Every structure is written in C-alpha cells, then in structure tokens.
PDB file of C-alpha atoms in Angstrom:
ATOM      1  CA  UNK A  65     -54.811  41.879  14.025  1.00  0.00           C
ATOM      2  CA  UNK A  66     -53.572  44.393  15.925  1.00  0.00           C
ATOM      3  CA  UNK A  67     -52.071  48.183  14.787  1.00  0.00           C
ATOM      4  CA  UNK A  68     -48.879  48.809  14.324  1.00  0.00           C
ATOM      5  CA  UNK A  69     -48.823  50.361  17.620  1.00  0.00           C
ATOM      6  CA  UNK A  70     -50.402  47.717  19.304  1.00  0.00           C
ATOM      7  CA  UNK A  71     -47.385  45.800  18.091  1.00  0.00           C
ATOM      8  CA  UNK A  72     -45.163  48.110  19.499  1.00  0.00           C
ATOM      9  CA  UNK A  73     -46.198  47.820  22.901  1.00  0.00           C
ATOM     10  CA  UNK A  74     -47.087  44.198  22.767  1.00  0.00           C
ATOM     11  CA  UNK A  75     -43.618  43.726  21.375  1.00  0.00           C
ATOM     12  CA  UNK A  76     -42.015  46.089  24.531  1.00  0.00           C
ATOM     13  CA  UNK A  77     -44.099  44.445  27.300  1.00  0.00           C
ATOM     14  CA  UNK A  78     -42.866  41.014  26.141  1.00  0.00           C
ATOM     15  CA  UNK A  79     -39.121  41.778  26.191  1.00  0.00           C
ATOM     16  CA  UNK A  80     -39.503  44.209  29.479  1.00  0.00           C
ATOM     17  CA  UNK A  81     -41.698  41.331  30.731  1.00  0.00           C
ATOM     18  CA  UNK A  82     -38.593  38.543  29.443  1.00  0.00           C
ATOM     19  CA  UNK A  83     -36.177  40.059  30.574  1.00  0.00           C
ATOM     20  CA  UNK A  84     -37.702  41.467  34.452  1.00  0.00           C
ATOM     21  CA  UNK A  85     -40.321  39.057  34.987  1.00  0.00           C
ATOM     22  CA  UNK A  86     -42.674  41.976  35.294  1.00  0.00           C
ATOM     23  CA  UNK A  87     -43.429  45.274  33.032  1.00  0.00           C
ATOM     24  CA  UNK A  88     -44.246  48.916  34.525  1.00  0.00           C
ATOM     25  CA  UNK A  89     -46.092  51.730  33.106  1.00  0.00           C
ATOM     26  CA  UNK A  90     -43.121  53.634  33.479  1.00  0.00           C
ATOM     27  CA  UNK A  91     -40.729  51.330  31.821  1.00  0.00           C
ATOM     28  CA  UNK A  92     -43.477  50.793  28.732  1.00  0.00           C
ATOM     29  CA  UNK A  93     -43.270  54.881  28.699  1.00  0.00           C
ATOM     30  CA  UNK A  94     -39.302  55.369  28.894  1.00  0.00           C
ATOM     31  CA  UNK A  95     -38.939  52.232  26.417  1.00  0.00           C
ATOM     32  CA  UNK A  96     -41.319  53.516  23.683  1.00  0.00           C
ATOM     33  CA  UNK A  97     -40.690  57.473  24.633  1.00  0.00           C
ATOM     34  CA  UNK A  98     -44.181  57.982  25.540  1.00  0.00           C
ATOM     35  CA  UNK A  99     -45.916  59.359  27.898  1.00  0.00           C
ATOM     36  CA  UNK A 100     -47.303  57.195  30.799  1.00  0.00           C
ATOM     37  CA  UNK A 101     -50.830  58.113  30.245  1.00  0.00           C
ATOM     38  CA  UNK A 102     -50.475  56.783  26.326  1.00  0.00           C
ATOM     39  CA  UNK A 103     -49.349  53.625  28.074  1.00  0.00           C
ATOM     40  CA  UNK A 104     -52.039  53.122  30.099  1.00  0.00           C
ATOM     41  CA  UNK A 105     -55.263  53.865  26.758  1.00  0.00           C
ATOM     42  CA  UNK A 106     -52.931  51.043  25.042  1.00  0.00           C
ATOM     43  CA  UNK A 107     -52.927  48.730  28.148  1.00  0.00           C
ATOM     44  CA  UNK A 108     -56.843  49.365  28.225  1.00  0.00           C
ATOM     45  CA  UNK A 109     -57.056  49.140  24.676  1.00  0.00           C
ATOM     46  CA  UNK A 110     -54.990  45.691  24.707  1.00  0.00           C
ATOM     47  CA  UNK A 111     -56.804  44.670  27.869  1.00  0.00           C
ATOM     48  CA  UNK A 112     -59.916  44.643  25.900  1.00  0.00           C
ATOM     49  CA  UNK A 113     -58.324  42.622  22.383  1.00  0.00           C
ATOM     50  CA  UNK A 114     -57.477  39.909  25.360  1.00  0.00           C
ATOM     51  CA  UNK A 115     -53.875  40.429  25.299  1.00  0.00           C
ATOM     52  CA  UNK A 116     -53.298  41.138  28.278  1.00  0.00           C
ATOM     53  CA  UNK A 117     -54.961  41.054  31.733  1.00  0.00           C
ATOM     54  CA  UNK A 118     -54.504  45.087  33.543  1.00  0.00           C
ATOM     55  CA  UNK A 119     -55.706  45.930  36.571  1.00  0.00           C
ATOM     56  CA  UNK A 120     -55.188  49.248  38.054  1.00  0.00           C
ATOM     57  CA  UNK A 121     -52.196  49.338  40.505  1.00  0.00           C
ATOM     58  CA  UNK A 122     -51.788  46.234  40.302  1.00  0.00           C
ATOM     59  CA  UNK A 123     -50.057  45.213  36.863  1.00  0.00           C
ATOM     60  CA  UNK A 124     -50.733  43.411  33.457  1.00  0.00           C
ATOM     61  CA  UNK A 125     -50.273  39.793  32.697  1.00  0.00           C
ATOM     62  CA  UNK A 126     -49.996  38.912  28.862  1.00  0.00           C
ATOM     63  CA  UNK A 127     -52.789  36.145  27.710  1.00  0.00           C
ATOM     64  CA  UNK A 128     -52.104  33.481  25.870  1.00  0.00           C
ATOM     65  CA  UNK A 129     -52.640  35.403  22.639  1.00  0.00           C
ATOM     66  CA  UNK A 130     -50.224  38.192  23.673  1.00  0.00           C
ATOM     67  CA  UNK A 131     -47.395  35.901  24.588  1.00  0.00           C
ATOM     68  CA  UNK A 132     -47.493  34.400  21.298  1.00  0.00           C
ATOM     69  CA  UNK A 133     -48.348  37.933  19.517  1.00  0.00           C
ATOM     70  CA  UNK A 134     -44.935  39.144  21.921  1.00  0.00           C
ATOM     71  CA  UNK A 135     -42.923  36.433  21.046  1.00  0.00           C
ATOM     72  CA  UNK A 136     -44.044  36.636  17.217  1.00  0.00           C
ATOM     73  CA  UNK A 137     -42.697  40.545  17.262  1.00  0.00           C
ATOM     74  CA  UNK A 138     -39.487  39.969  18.989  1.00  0.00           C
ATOM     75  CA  UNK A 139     -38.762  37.312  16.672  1.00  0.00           C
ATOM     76  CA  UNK A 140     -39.304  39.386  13.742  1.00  0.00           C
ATOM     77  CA  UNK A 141     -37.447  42.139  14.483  1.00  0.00           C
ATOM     78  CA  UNK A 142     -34.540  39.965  15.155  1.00  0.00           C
ATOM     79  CA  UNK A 143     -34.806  38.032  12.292  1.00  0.00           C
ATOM     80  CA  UNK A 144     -34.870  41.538   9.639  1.00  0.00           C
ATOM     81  CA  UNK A 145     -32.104  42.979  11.867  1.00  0.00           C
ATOM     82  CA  UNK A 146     -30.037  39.558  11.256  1.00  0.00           C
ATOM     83  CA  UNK A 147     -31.277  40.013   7.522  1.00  0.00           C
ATOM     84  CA  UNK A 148     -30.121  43.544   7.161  1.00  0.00           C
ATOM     85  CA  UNK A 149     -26.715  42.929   9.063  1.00  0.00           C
ATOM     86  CA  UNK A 150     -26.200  39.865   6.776  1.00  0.00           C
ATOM     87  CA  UNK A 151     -26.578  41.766   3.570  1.00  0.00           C
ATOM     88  CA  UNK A 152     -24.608  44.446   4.649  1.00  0.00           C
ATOM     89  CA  UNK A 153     -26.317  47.245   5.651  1.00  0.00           C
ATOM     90  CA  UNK A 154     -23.768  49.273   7.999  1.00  0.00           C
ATOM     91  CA  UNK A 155     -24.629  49.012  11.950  1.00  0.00           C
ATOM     92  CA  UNK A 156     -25.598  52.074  12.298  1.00  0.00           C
ATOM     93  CA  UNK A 157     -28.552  51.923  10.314  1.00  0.00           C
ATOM     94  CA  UNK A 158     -30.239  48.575  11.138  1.00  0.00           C
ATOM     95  CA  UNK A 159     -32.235  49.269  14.150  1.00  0.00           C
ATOM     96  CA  UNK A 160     -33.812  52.400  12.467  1.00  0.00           C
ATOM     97  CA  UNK A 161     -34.553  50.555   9.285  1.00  0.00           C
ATOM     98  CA  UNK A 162     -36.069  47.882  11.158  1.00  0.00           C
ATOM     99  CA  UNK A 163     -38.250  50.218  12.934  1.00  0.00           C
ATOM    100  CA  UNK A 164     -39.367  51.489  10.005  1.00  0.00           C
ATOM    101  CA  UNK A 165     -40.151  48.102   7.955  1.00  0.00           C
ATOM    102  CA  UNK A 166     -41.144  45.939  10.024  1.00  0.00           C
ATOM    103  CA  UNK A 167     -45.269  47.024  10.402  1.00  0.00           C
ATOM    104  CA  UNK A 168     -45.141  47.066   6.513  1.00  0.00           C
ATOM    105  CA  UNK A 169     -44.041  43.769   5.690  1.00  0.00           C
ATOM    106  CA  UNK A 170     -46.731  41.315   5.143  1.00  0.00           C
ATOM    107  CA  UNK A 171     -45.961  37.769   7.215  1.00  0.00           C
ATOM    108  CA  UNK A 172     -45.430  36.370   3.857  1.00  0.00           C
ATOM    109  CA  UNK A 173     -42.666  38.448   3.235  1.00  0.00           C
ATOM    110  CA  UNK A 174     -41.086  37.908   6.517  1.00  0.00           C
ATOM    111  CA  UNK A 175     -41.426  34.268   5.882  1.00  0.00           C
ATOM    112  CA  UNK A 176     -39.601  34.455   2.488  1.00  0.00           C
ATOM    113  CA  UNK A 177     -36.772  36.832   4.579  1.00  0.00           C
ATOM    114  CA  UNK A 178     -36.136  34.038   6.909  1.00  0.00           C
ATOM    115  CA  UNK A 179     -35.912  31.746   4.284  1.00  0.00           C
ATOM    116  CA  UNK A 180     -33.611  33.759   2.543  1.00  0.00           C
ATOM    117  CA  UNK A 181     -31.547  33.674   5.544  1.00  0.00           C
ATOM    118  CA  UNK A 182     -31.860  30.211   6.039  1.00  0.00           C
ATOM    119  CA  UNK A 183     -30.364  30.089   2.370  1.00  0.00           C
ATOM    120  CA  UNK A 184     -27.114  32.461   2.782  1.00  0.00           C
ATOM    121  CA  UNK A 185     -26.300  31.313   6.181  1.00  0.00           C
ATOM    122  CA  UNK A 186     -26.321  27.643   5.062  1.00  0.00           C
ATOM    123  CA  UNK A 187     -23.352  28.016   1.954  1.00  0.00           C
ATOM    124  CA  UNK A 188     -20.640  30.980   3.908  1.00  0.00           C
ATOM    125  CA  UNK A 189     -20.022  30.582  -0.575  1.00  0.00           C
ATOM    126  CA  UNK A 190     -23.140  32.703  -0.984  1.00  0.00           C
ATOM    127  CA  UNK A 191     -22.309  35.103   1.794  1.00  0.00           C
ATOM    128  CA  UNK A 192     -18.924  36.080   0.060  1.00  0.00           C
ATOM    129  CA  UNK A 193     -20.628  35.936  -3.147  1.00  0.00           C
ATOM    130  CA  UNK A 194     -23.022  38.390  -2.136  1.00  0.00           C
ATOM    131  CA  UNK A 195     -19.881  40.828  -0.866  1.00  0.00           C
ATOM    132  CA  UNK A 196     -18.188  40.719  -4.152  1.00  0.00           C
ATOM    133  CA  UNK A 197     -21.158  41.482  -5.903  1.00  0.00           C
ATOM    134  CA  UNK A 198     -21.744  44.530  -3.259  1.00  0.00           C
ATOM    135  CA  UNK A 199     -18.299  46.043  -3.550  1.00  0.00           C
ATOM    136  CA  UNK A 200     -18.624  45.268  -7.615  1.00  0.00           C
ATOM    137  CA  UNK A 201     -21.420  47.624  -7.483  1.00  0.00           C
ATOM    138  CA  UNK A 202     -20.066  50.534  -5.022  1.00  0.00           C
ATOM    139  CA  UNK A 203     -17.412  51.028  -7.049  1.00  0.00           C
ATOM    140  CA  UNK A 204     -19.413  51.767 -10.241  1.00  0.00           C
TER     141      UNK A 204
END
C-alpha cells in the first residue's frame, strides 16, 4: 500500500495526467507545493513500487497499478468532498477537511460514506430531514 504521500502524488499525476495527457516535474511541484527535486525521490520511489514507468528527461507513464491506484484517489476525494458538501459543511472548509481525512479513513469507511450517500441522495426527504435536524441543533 502506498504512504500517504505516495497517494498524494499518485493522486496529482493522475488528474495532471487526465486532464493534459502528460504530467511534468514542474507541474507535480507547483500542484503539491513542493520542490521539484521532492518530485523527482517520489517518481523514483514510485518508479520502483511499479506505478509508474520514469525515465530521466523523458517523462513517466502510470502502470497499470497506478492508473487504478490514481483513479481510486481521485474518486475518493470526490466522493468525501460530495459527502461533506451534502451534510453541510460550509464551502469553504471542504477541500481542507478532505485533505486532512482522507489518508486516515480506512477503505471500509469510505465504502460505508458512499453508501451513505447513495442513501441521502436517493430520498431529497432525508436530505431536508437532515437540514432541520442541523438548524434544530445550531440554534441550541
């Protein structure tokens, strides 16, 4: 399994890669806020795990295994960012709190978030539900 920040970089080189076609040192660096040199142990160091393919001046391909790992990532961050937007958490906040959940959740408890999900989205009932019992409780 990889680290958390393996996860972080697999996770940037799949969108970067999904959304150019292609993903620099440079635009792993500016992305994450690291420097380039980071970028390039991590590409090494992912090299090696066999999730991606580097060579030097010439560019990294994701394997098999780090498309799926990269895919895996993307998805759940969007899923506990549509989690935390659909119970209410102001917009502000979600993309820090994601950051800062989403390498301590075990894949069980994502599963059970996206079912969850799955549940409120299905009845709009539960949705409004879940607002009256929010606004019950901020005004206590």
């Amino acid at each position: 399994m990889p680290t958390p920040s393996m996860e972080d970089y697999l996770e940037r080189i799949y969108k970067l890669i999904d959304e150019k076609g292609y993903a620099r040192v440079s635009d792993i660096a500016e992305g994450l806020e690291v420097h380039p040199s980071s970028v390039t142990k991590m590409i090494q160091k992912l090299d090696k795990d066999n999730y991606l393919i580097y060579e030097k001046y010439r560019g990294l391909v994701l394997t098999n295994k780090g498309k799926k790992m990269g895919k895996r990532l993307v998805d759940r961050h969007h899923l506990l960012e549509t989690f935390l937007a659909t119970i209410g958490v102001q917009e502000e906040n979600i993309y820090r709190d994601v950051e800062g959940i989403e390498h301590h959740l075990s894949w069980d408890s994502i599963t059970c978030i996206e079912t969850l999900v799955e549940f409120l989205k299905r009845d709009s009932g539960r949705l409004e539900e879940l607002k009256k019992i929010r606004t019950e409780l901020d005004s206590d």
